[in-house]
Amino acid sequence: MVNSTPQVVTIAGSDSGGGAGIQADLKTFQARKAFGMSIVVALTAQNTLGVQSALPVPLDLIDSQFASLKADFRIGAVKTGMLFNGAYVENVVKNLKEVDFGPLIVDPVMVAKGGHQLLDQDAIDAIQDKLLPLATLVTPNIPEAEIIADMTIDSEADMLAAGLKLQGYGAKNVIVKGGHSKAERARDLVLLENGEQLWLSSPWVNTENTHGTGDTLSAAIAAELSKGTDLKDAIIIGKQFIQGAIADGIDVGHGHGPTNHWADLSDEVVVESE
């Protein structure tokens, strides 16, 4: 039957090095057996050592990409990644309101691996005020949650406070990823719309091959949602997928290498209900 295959879209920037962005998302969609499509917001020249240059695509081309996908596909989920600046966030918000692409996963990419802030304040404000209210799920790491919630996160109690702030901004469900803490076990906080709180923990992996981890996690969750998987189960599967991808990382390049997008789901993820 036409359009019976799970279909999922990523809205993000292209990574010429293949480890993050659109490329990581499409590899993850394929690994999770969903047909992936893309709306390219920006082109980047980058590798495992960093981003050398970036060029946004014209805004009317983003409009055209949305229109093309809307006209031909039955899309079951959509995710966002790096959205370049405030004008691009607002353009994506405008387009999302005009289509029905299913649940929206917002990966608020705004901090580079080295800690450099990638987005200006206008873009951060647009994400907080206009994109988060559309989000089925938002997936910040600790530095990103600190920026959006405008607070310092030094503890699990702080993670909870930040997550509740993000729900207050309109995001229905939140994951605050704890991998930046470098504790013996990485603990991610999940806040669900129904009030349920979960901690997903897994062994912290000592590796430099972590380029694109946030993209890969959010893409795995989006792929599962496009297949009709329940959100809570999709989040757990996404965590199992990224844990396996990090633990079985591949060595390419001379910097922060990518995760392994053909790795198996990890059986080391522990789910703890509050």
PDB file of C-alpha atoms in Angstrom:
ATOM      1  CA  MET A   1       0.000   0.000   0.000  1.00  0.00           C
ATOM      2  CA  VAL A   2       1.305   3.455  -0.881  1.00  0.00           C
ATOM      3  CA  ASN A   3       2.501   5.393   2.188  1.00  0.00           C
ATOM      4  CA  SER A   4       2.242   2.413   4.537  1.00  0.00           C
ATOM      5  CA  THR A   5       5.981   2.578   5.323  1.00  0.00           C
ATOM      6  CA  PRO A   6       6.892   4.619   8.451  1.00  0.00           C
ATOM      7  CA  GLN A   7       8.080   8.038   7.293  1.00  0.00           C
ATOM      8  CA  VAL A   8      10.005  10.610   9.314  1.00  0.00           C
ATOM      9  CA  VAL A   9      11.571  14.004   8.596  1.00  0.00           C
ATOM     10  CA  THR A  10      14.584  15.834   9.976  1.00  0.00           C
ATOM     11  CA  ILE A  11      14.858  19.627   9.801  1.00  0.00           C
ATOM     12  CA  ALA A  12      18.487  20.528  10.413  1.00  0.00           C
ATOM     13  CA  GLY A  13      21.860  21.393   8.936  1.00  0.00           C
ATOM     14  CA  SER A  14      24.000  19.219   6.696  1.00  0.00           C
ATOM     15  CA  ASP A  15      27.246  17.880   8.209  1.00  0.00           C
ATOM     16  CA  SER A  16      29.815  17.266   5.469  1.00  0.00           C
ATOM     17  CA  GLY A  17      31.712  14.992   7.878  1.00  0.00           C
ATOM     18  CA  GLY A  18      28.714  12.685   8.196  1.00  0.00           C
ATOM     19  CA  GLY A  19      28.699  12.341  11.980  1.00  0.00           C
ATOM     20  CA  ALA A  20      25.948  14.744  12.991  1.00  0.00           C
ATOM     21  CA  GLY A  21      23.100  16.791  11.563  1.00  0.00           C
ATOM     22  CA  ILE A  22      21.035  15.580   8.626  1.00  0.00           C
ATOM     23  CA  GLN A  23      23.479  12.771   7.875  1.00  0.00           C
ATOM     24  CA  ALA A  24      23.358  11.287  11.382  1.00  0.00           C
ATOM     25  CA  ASP A  25      19.579  11.570  11.411  1.00  0.00           C
ATOM     26  CA  LEU A  26      19.122   9.767   8.099  1.00  0.00           C
ATOM     27  CA  LYS A  27      21.492   6.967   9.137  1.00  0.00           C
ATOM     28  CA  THR A  28      19.554   6.557  12.373  1.00  0.00           C
ATOM     29  CA  PHE A  29      16.189   6.520  10.602  1.00  0.00           C
ATOM     30  CA  GLN A  30      17.473   3.779   8.323  1.00  0.00           C
ATOM     31  CA  ALA A  31      18.839   1.767  11.251  1.00  0.00           C
ATOM     32  CA  ARG A  32      15.467   1.992  13.000  1.00  0.00           C
ATOM     33  CA  LYS A  33      13.633   0.927   9.818  1.00  0.00           C
ATOM     34  CA  ALA A  34      11.875   4.192   9.038  1.00  0.00           C
ATOM     35  CA  PHE A  35      12.040   5.996   5.692  1.00  0.00           C
ATOM     36  CA  GLY A  36      13.877   9.248   6.295  1.00  0.00           C
ATOM     37  CA  MET A  37      13.446  12.597   4.574  1.00  0.00           C
ATOM     38  CA  SER A  38      15.095  15.951   5.176  1.00  0.00           C
ATOM     39  CA  ILE A  39      14.523  19.676   5.111  1.00  0.00           C
ATOM     40  CA  VAL A  40      17.970  21.255   4.924  1.00  0.00           C
ATOM     41  CA  VAL A  41      18.303  24.538   6.804  1.00  0.00           C
ATOM     42  CA  ALA A  42      22.041  25.115   6.373  1.00  0.00           C
ATOM     43  CA  LEU A  43      25.119  23.649   4.717  1.00  0.00           C
ATOM     44  CA  THR A  44      28.246  23.247   6.805  1.00  0.00           C
ATOM     45  CA  ALA A  45      31.863  22.413   6.136  1.00  0.00           C
ATOM     46  CA  GLN A  46      32.830  20.329   9.142  1.00  0.00           C
ATOM     47  CA  ASN A  47      34.669  17.240  10.259  1.00  0.00           C
ATOM     48  CA  THR A  48      35.552  15.563  13.543  1.00  0.00           C
ATOM     49  CA  LEU A  49      37.762  18.558  14.427  1.00  0.00           C
ATOM     50  CA  GLY A  50      35.003  21.167  14.254  1.00  0.00           C
ATOM     51  CA  VAL A  51      32.907  23.394  12.006  1.00  0.00           C
ATOM     52  CA  GLN A  52      34.947  25.342   9.479  1.00  0.00           C
ATOM     53  CA  SER A  53      32.127  27.282   7.788  1.00  0.00           C
ATOM     54  CA  ALA A  54      28.357  27.386   7.428  1.00  0.00           C
ATOM     55  CA  LEU A  55      25.907  28.771   4.893  1.00  0.00           C
ATOM     56  CA  PRO A  56      22.142  28.994   5.475  1.00  0.00           C
ATOM     57  CA  VAL A  57      19.850  28.087   2.592  1.00  0.00           C
ATOM     58  CA  PRO A  58      17.380  30.759   1.400  1.00  0.00           C
ATOM     59  CA  LEU A  59      14.231  30.893   3.504  1.00  0.00           C
ATOM     60  CA  ASP A  60      11.998  30.388   0.472  1.00  0.00           C
ATOM     61  CA  LEU A  61      13.821  27.131  -0.247  1.00  0.00           C
ATOM     62  CA  ILE A  62      12.871  25.915   3.230  1.00  0.00           C
ATOM     63  CA  ASP A  63       9.263  26.789   2.389  1.00  0.00           C
ATOM     64  CA  SER A  64       9.578  24.799  -0.843  1.00  0.00           C
ATOM     65  CA  GLN A  65      11.012  21.760   0.927  1.00  0.00           C
ATOM     66  CA  PHE A  66       8.093  21.744   3.364  1.00  0.00           C
ATOM     67  CA  ALA A  67       5.615  22.065   0.494  1.00  0.00           C
ATOM     68  CA  SER A  68       7.240  19.247  -1.481  1.00  0.00           C
ATOM     69  CA  LEU A  69       7.093  16.796   1.412  1.00  0.00           C
ATOM     70  CA  LYS A  70       3.567  17.816   2.404  1.00  0.00           C
ATOM     71  CA  ALA A  71       2.321  17.209  -1.145  1.00  0.00           C
ATOM     72  CA  ASP A  72       3.561  13.646  -1.491  1.00  0.00           C
ATOM     73  CA  PHE A  73       4.214  11.841   1.789  1.00  0.00           C
ATOM     74  CA  ARG A  74       2.367  10.651   4.880  1.00  0.00           C
ATOM     75  CA  ILE A  75       4.830  11.737   7.528  1.00  0.00           C
ATOM     76  CA  GLY A  76       4.500  10.196  10.983  1.00  0.00           C
ATOM     77  CA  ALA A  77       7.030  12.232  12.977  1.00  0.00           C
ATOM     78  CA  VAL A  78       9.418  15.155  12.592  1.00  0.00           C
ATOM     79  CA  LYS A  79      12.493  16.371  14.454  1.00  0.00           C
ATOM     80  CA  THR A  80      14.491  19.560  14.447  1.00  0.00           C
ATOM     81  CA  GLY A  81      18.206  20.029  14.933  1.00  0.00           C
ATOM     82  CA  MET A  82      20.450  23.026  14.322  1.00  0.00           C
ATOM     83  CA  LEU A  83      18.248  25.892  13.057  1.00  0.00           C
ATOM     84  CA  PHE A  84      20.978  28.520  12.479  1.00  0.00           C
ATOM     85  CA  ASN A  85      19.388  31.743  13.814  1.00  0.00           C
ATOM     86  CA  GLY A  86      16.184  33.341  15.024  1.00  0.00           C
ATOM     87  CA  ALA A  87      14.775  34.037  11.565  1.00  0.00           C
ATOM     88  CA  TYR A  88      15.204  30.379  10.643  1.00  0.00           C
ATOM     89  CA  VAL A  89      13.582  29.181  13.866  1.00  0.00           C
ATOM     90  CA  GLU A  90      10.592  31.425  13.130  1.00  0.00           C
ATOM     91  CA  ASN A  91      10.405  30.197   9.528  1.00  0.00           C
ATOM     92  CA  VAL A  92      10.394  26.569  10.655  1.00  0.00           C
ATOM     93  CA  VAL A  93       7.716  27.334  13.262  1.00  0.00           C
ATOM     94  CA  LYS A  94       5.570  29.010  10.600  1.00  0.00           C
ATOM     95  CA  ASN A  95       5.881  25.998   8.310  1.00  0.00           C
ATOM     96  CA  LEU A  96       5.272  23.439  11.053  1.00  0.00           C
ATOM     97  CA  LYS A  97       1.975  25.139  11.858  1.00  0.00           C
ATOM     98  CA  GLU A  98       0.889  24.694   8.223  1.00  0.00           C
ATOM     99  CA  VAL A  99       1.545  20.945   7.965  1.00  0.00           C
ATOM    100  CA  ASP A 100       0.669  17.795   9.871  1.00  0.00           C
ATOM    101  CA  PHE A 101       3.945  15.910  10.217  1.00  0.00           C
ATOM    102  CA  GLY A 102       2.982  14.160  13.459  1.00  0.00           C
ATOM    103  CA  PRO A 103       4.804  14.409  16.810  1.00  0.00           C
ATOM    104  CA  LEU A 104       7.585  17.014  16.936  1.00  0.00           C
ATOM    105  CA  ILE A 105      10.915  16.228  18.608  1.00  0.00           C
ATOM    106  CA  VAL A 106      12.986  19.347  19.299  1.00  0.00           C
ATOM    107  CA  ASP A 107      16.717  18.766  19.703  1.00  0.00           C
ATOM    108  CA  PRO A 108      17.756  22.314  20.704  1.00  0.00           C
ATOM    109  CA  VAL A 109      21.251  22.281  19.197  1.00  0.00           C
ATOM    110  CA  MET A 110      22.957  25.394  20.535  1.00  0.00           C
ATOM    111  CA  VAL A 111      26.295  24.393  22.120  1.00  0.00           C
ATOM    112  CA  ALA A 112      29.301  22.951  20.252  1.00  0.00           C
ATOM    113  CA  LYS A 113      31.343  20.025  21.590  1.00  0.00           C
ATOM    114  CA  GLY A 114      33.974  22.436  22.908  1.00  0.00           C
ATOM    115  CA  GLY A 115      31.371  24.454  24.818  1.00  0.00           C
ATOM    116  CA  HIS A 116      31.030  27.324  22.307  1.00  0.00           C
ATOM    117  CA  GLN A 117      27.485  28.714  22.073  1.00  0.00           C
ATOM    118  CA  LEU A 118      26.266  28.290  18.482  1.00  0.00           C
ATOM    119  CA  LEU A 119      23.099  30.408  18.575  1.00  0.00           C
ATOM    120  CA  ASP A 120      22.554  34.070  19.386  1.00  0.00           C
ATOM    121  CA  GLN A 121      20.007  35.250  21.929  1.00  0.00           C
ATOM    122  CA  ASP A 122      17.343  35.920  19.285  1.00  0.00           C
ATOM    123  CA  ALA A 123      17.438  32.263  18.244  1.00  0.00           C
ATOM    124  CA  ILE A 124      17.343  31.052  21.844  1.00  0.00           C
ATOM    125  CA  ASP A 125      14.351  33.295  22.556  1.00  0.00           C
ATOM    126  CA  ALA A 126      12.564  32.013  19.433  1.00  0.00           C
ATOM    127  CA  ILE A 127      13.145  28.401  20.472  1.00  0.00           C
ATOM    128  CA  GLN A 128      11.873  29.098  23.976  1.00  0.00           C
ATOM    129  CA  ASP A 129       8.869  31.228  23.029  1.00  0.00           C
ATOM    130  CA  LYS A 130       7.759  29.791  19.675  1.00  0.00           C
ATOM    131  CA  LEU A 131       9.206  26.327  19.031  1.00  0.00           C
ATOM    132  CA  LEU A 132       8.896  24.680  22.450  1.00  0.00           C
ATOM    133  CA  PRO A 133       5.111  25.210  22.629  1.00  0.00           C
ATOM    134  CA  LEU A 134       4.847  23.000  19.515  1.00  0.00           C
ATOM    135  CA  ALA A 135       7.122  20.274  20.883  1.00  0.00           C
ATOM    136  CA  THR A 136       5.919  16.817  21.774  1.00  0.00           C
ATOM    137  CA  LEU A 137       9.380  16.266  23.274  1.00  0.00           C
ATOM    138  CA  VAL A 138      12.448  18.443  23.803  1.00  0.00           C
ATOM    139  CA  THR A 139      15.839  16.775  24.339  1.00  0.00           C
ATOM    140  CA  PRO A 140      18.463  19.197  25.737  1.00  0.00           C
ATOM    141  CA  ASN A 141      21.755  18.189  27.247  1.00  0.00           C
ATOM    142  CA  ILE A 142      22.823  19.951  30.439  1.00  0.00           C
ATOM    143  CA  PRO A 143      24.533  22.968  28.756  1.00  0.00           C
ATOM    144  CA  GLU A 144      21.492  23.480  26.511  1.00  0.00           C
ATOM    145  CA  ALA A 145      19.056  23.119  29.410  1.00  0.00           C
ATOM    146  CA  GLU A 146      21.091  25.694  31.354  1.00  0.00           C
ATOM    147  CA  ILE A 147      20.767  28.184  28.490  1.00  0.00           C
ATOM    148  CA  ILE A 148      17.051  27.682  27.863  1.00  0.00           C
ATOM    149  CA  ALA A 149      16.090  27.565  31.546  1.00  0.00           C
ATOM    150  CA  ASP A 150      18.568  30.361  32.403  1.00  0.00           C
ATOM    151  CA  MET A 151      20.010  28.536  35.403  1.00  0.00           C
ATOM    152  CA  THR A 152      23.055  26.558  36.489  1.00  0.00           C
ATOM    153  CA  ILE A 153      22.678  22.781  36.722  1.00  0.00           C
ATOM    154  CA  ASP A 154      24.934  21.157  39.315  1.00  0.00           C
ATOM    155  CA  SER A 155      22.745  18.322  40.569  1.00  0.00           C
ATOM    156  CA  GLU A 156      19.873  16.026  39.716  1.00  0.00           C
ATOM    157  CA  ALA A 157      17.577  18.379  41.621  1.00  0.00           C
ATOM    158  CA  ASP A 158      18.718  21.143  39.262  1.00  0.00           C
ATOM    159  CA  MET A 159      17.998  18.893  36.274  1.00  0.00           C
ATOM    160  CA  LEU A 160      14.457  18.439  37.566  1.00  0.00           C
ATOM    161  CA  ALA A 161      13.986  22.172  38.111  1.00  0.00           C
ATOM    162  CA  ALA A 162      15.229  22.927  34.594  1.00  0.00           C
ATOM    163  CA  GLY A 163      13.038  20.237  33.061  1.00  0.00           C
ATOM    164  CA  LEU A 164       9.967  21.621  34.805  1.00  0.00           C
ATOM    165  CA  LYS A 165      10.858  25.083  33.491  1.00  0.00           C
ATOM    166  CA  LEU A 166      10.938  23.720  29.947  1.00  0.00           C
ATOM    167  CA  GLN A 167       7.527  22.158  30.459  1.00  0.00           C
ATOM    168  CA  GLY A 168       6.413  25.559  31.710  1.00  0.00           C
ATOM    169  CA  TYR A 169       7.542  27.034  28.385  1.00  0.00           C
ATOM    170  CA  GLY A 170       5.138  24.665  26.619  1.00  0.00           C
ATOM    171  CA  ALA A 171       7.091  21.491  25.840  1.00  0.00           C
ATOM    172  CA  LYS A 172       4.803  18.567  26.632  1.00  0.00           C
ATOM    173  CA  ASN A 173       7.577  16.099  27.496  1.00  0.00           C
ATOM    174  CA  VAL A 174      11.245  16.665  28.342  1.00  0.00           C
ATOM    175  CA  ILE A 175      14.488  14.714  28.475  1.00  0.00           C
ATOM    176  CA  VAL A 176      17.385  16.406  30.278  1.00  0.00           C
ATOM    177  CA  LYS A 177      20.433  14.396  29.255  1.00  0.00           C
ATOM    178  CA  GLY A 178      22.998  13.916  32.000  1.00  0.00           C
ATOM    179  CA  GLY A 179      25.929  12.590  29.984  1.00  0.00           C
ATOM    180  CA  HIS A 180      27.935  15.802  30.436  1.00  0.00           C
ATOM    181  CA  SER A 181      28.254  15.089  34.171  1.00  0.00           C
ATOM    182  CA  LYS A 182      30.790  12.269  33.534  1.00  0.00           C
ATOM    183  CA  ALA A 183      29.515  10.331  36.527  1.00  0.00           C
ATOM    184  CA  GLU A 184      30.030   6.568  36.675  1.00  0.00           C
ATOM    185  CA  ARG A 185      26.559   6.164  35.200  1.00  0.00           C
ATOM    186  CA  ALA A 186      24.997   8.656  32.802  1.00  0.00           C
ATOM    187  CA  ARG A 187      21.512   9.505  34.089  1.00  0.00           C
ATOM    188  CA  ASP A 188      18.917  11.156  31.886  1.00  0.00           C
ATOM    189  CA  LEU A 189      15.785  12.667  33.397  1.00  0.00           C
ATOM    190  CA  VAL A 190      12.484  12.115  31.584  1.00  0.00           C
ATOM    191  CA  LEU A 191       9.456  14.238  32.457  1.00  0.00           C
ATOM    192  CA  LEU A 192       6.238  13.055  30.826  1.00  0.00           C
ATOM    193  CA  GLU A 193       3.115  15.081  30.165  1.00  0.00           C
ATOM    194  CA  ASN A 194       1.099  12.891  32.543  1.00  0.00           C
ATOM    195  CA  GLY A 195       3.370  13.857  35.456  1.00  0.00           C
ATOM    196  CA  GLU A 196       5.435  10.658  35.410  1.00  0.00           C
ATOM    197  CA  GLN A 197       9.169  11.032  36.072  1.00  0.00           C
ATOM    198  CA  LEU A 198      11.792   8.525  34.938  1.00  0.00           C
ATOM    199  CA  TRP A 199      15.539   8.258  35.213  1.00  0.00           C
ATOM    200  CA  LEU A 200      17.287   6.350  32.420  1.00  0.00           C
ATOM    201  CA  SER A 201      20.770   5.306  33.483  1.00  0.00           C
ATOM    202  CA  SER A 202      23.573   3.574  31.625  1.00  0.00           C
ATOM    203  CA  PRO A 203      27.334   3.133  32.086  1.00  0.00           C
ATOM    204  CA  TRP A 204      29.298   6.255  31.182  1.00  0.00           C
ATOM    205  CA  VAL A 205      31.543   5.422  28.205  1.00  0.00           C
ATOM    206  CA  ASN A 206      35.037   6.933  28.218  1.00  0.00           C
ATOM    207  CA  THR A 207      35.396   7.817  24.539  1.00  0.00           C
ATOM    208  CA  GLU A 208      36.101  10.758  22.251  1.00  0.00           C
ATOM    209  CA  ASN A 209      33.661   9.368  19.680  1.00  0.00           C
ATOM    210  CA  THR A 210      30.600  11.355  20.704  1.00  0.00           C
ATOM    211  CA  HIS A 211      30.006  13.569  17.666  1.00  0.00           C
ATOM    212  CA  GLY A 212      26.294  13.651  16.871  1.00  0.00           C
ATOM    213  CA  THR A 213      25.040  11.861  19.977  1.00  0.00           C
ATOM    214  CA  GLY A 214      22.157  14.276  20.543  1.00  0.00           C
ATOM    215  CA  ASP A 215      21.117  14.114  16.899  1.00  0.00           C
ATOM    216  CA  THR A 216      21.193  10.333  16.967  1.00  0.00           C
ATOM    217  CA  LEU A 217      19.120  10.020  20.146  1.00  0.00           C
ATOM    218  CA  SER A 218      16.411  12.410  18.973  1.00  0.00           C
ATOM    219  CA  ALA A 219      16.359  10.784  15.524  1.00  0.00           C
ATOM    220  CA  ALA A 220      15.928   7.319  17.031  1.00  0.00           C
ATOM    221  CA  ILE A 221      12.986   8.546  19.109  1.00  0.00           C
ATOM    222  CA  ALA A 222      11.418  10.245  16.081  1.00  0.00           C
ATOM    223  CA  ALA A 223      11.808   7.078  14.013  1.00  0.00           C
ATOM    224  CA  GLU A 224      10.043   5.040  16.680  1.00  0.00           C
ATOM    225  CA  LEU A 225       7.199   7.551  16.895  1.00  0.00           C
ATOM    226  CA  SER A 226       6.753   7.389  13.111  1.00  0.00           C
ATOM    227  CA  LYS A 227       6.133   3.657  13.549  1.00  0.00           C
ATOM    228  CA  GLY A 228       3.421   4.309  16.130  1.00  0.00           C
ATOM    229  CA  THR A 229       5.513   3.402  19.176  1.00  0.00           C
ATOM    230  CA  ASP A 230       4.286   4.868  22.475  1.00  0.00           C
ATOM    231  CA  LEU A 231       6.362   7.913  23.501  1.00  0.00           C
ATOM    232  CA  LYS A 232       7.685   6.397  26.735  1.00  0.00           C
ATOM    233  CA  ASP A 233       8.763   3.232  24.910  1.00  0.00           C
ATOM    234  CA  ALA A 234      10.232   5.310  22.065  1.00  0.00           C
ATOM    235  CA  ILE A 235      12.365   7.249  24.554  1.00  0.00           C
ATOM    236  CA  ILE A 236      13.657   4.048  26.171  1.00  0.00           C
ATOM    237  CA  ILE A 237      14.463   2.524  22.758  1.00  0.00           C
ATOM    238  CA  GLY A 238      16.215   5.749  21.765  1.00  0.00           C
ATOM    239  CA  LYS A 239      18.350   5.588  24.912  1.00  0.00           C
ATOM    240  CA  GLN A 240      19.195   1.932  24.225  1.00  0.00           C
ATOM    241  CA  PHE A 241      20.142   2.824  20.653  1.00  0.00           C
ATOM    242  CA  ILE A 242      22.431   5.729  21.525  1.00  0.00           C
ATOM    243  CA  GLN A 243      24.066   3.775  24.351  1.00  0.00           C
ATOM    244  CA  GLY A 244      24.918   0.991  21.911  1.00  0.00           C
ATOM    245  CA  ALA A 245      26.086   3.503  19.301  1.00  0.00           C
ATOM    246  CA  ILE A 246      28.450   5.205  21.770  1.00  0.00           C
ATOM    247  CA  ALA A 247      29.752   1.997  23.355  1.00  0.00           C
ATOM    248  CA  ASP A 248      30.492   0.540  19.913  1.00  0.00           C
ATOM    249  CA  GLY A 249      31.824   3.786  18.429  1.00  0.00           C
ATOM    250  CA  ILE A 250      33.920   3.907  15.287  1.00  0.00           C
ATOM    251  CA  ASP A 251      37.314   5.545  14.811  1.00  0.00           C
ATOM    252  CA  VAL A 252      37.318   7.911  11.851  1.00  0.00           C
ATOM    253  CA  GLY A 253      38.945  11.328  11.674  1.00  0.00           C
ATOM    254  CA  HIS A 254      41.336  12.925  14.157  1.00  0.00           C
ATOM    255  CA  GLY A 255      38.952  14.574  16.632  1.00  0.00           C
ATOM    256  CA  HIS A 256      35.587  13.743  18.164  1.00  0.00           C
ATOM    257  CA  GLY A 257      34.562  10.759  16.051  1.00  0.00           C
ATOM    258  CA  PRO A 258      30.975   9.715  15.333  1.00  0.00           C
ATOM    259  CA  THR A 259      28.836   7.131  17.017  1.00  0.00           C
ATOM    260  CA  ASN A 260      28.140   3.805  15.334  1.00  0.00           C
ATOM    261  CA  HIS A 261      24.766   4.043  13.622  1.00  0.00           C
ATOM    262  CA  TRP A 262      24.620   0.322  12.878  1.00  0.00           C
ATOM    263  CA  ALA A 263      25.188  -0.770  16.483  1.00  0.00           C
ATOM    264  CA  ASP A 264      22.687  -2.959  18.326  1.00  0.00           C
ATOM    265  CA  LEU A 265      20.393  -1.730  21.097  1.00  0.00           C
ATOM    266  CA  SER A 266      22.195  -1.765  24.449  1.00  0.00           C
ATOM    267  CA  ASP A 267      20.891  -3.988  27.244  1.00  0.00           C
ATOM    268  CA  GLU A 268      22.664  -1.827  29.871  1.00  0.00           C
ATOM    269  CA  VAL A 269      19.983   0.870  30.175  1.00  0.00           C
ATOM    270  CA  VAL A 270      18.151   0.860  33.516  1.00  0.00           C
ATOM    271  CA  VAL A 271      14.729   2.518  33.850  1.00  0.00           C
ATOM    272  CA  GLU A 272      13.940   3.968  37.291  1.00  0.00           C
ATOM    273  CA  SER A 273      10.485   5.393  38.043  1.00  0.00           C
ATOM    274  CA  GLU A 274      10.070   8.163  40.605  1.00  0.00           C
TER     275      GLU A 274
END
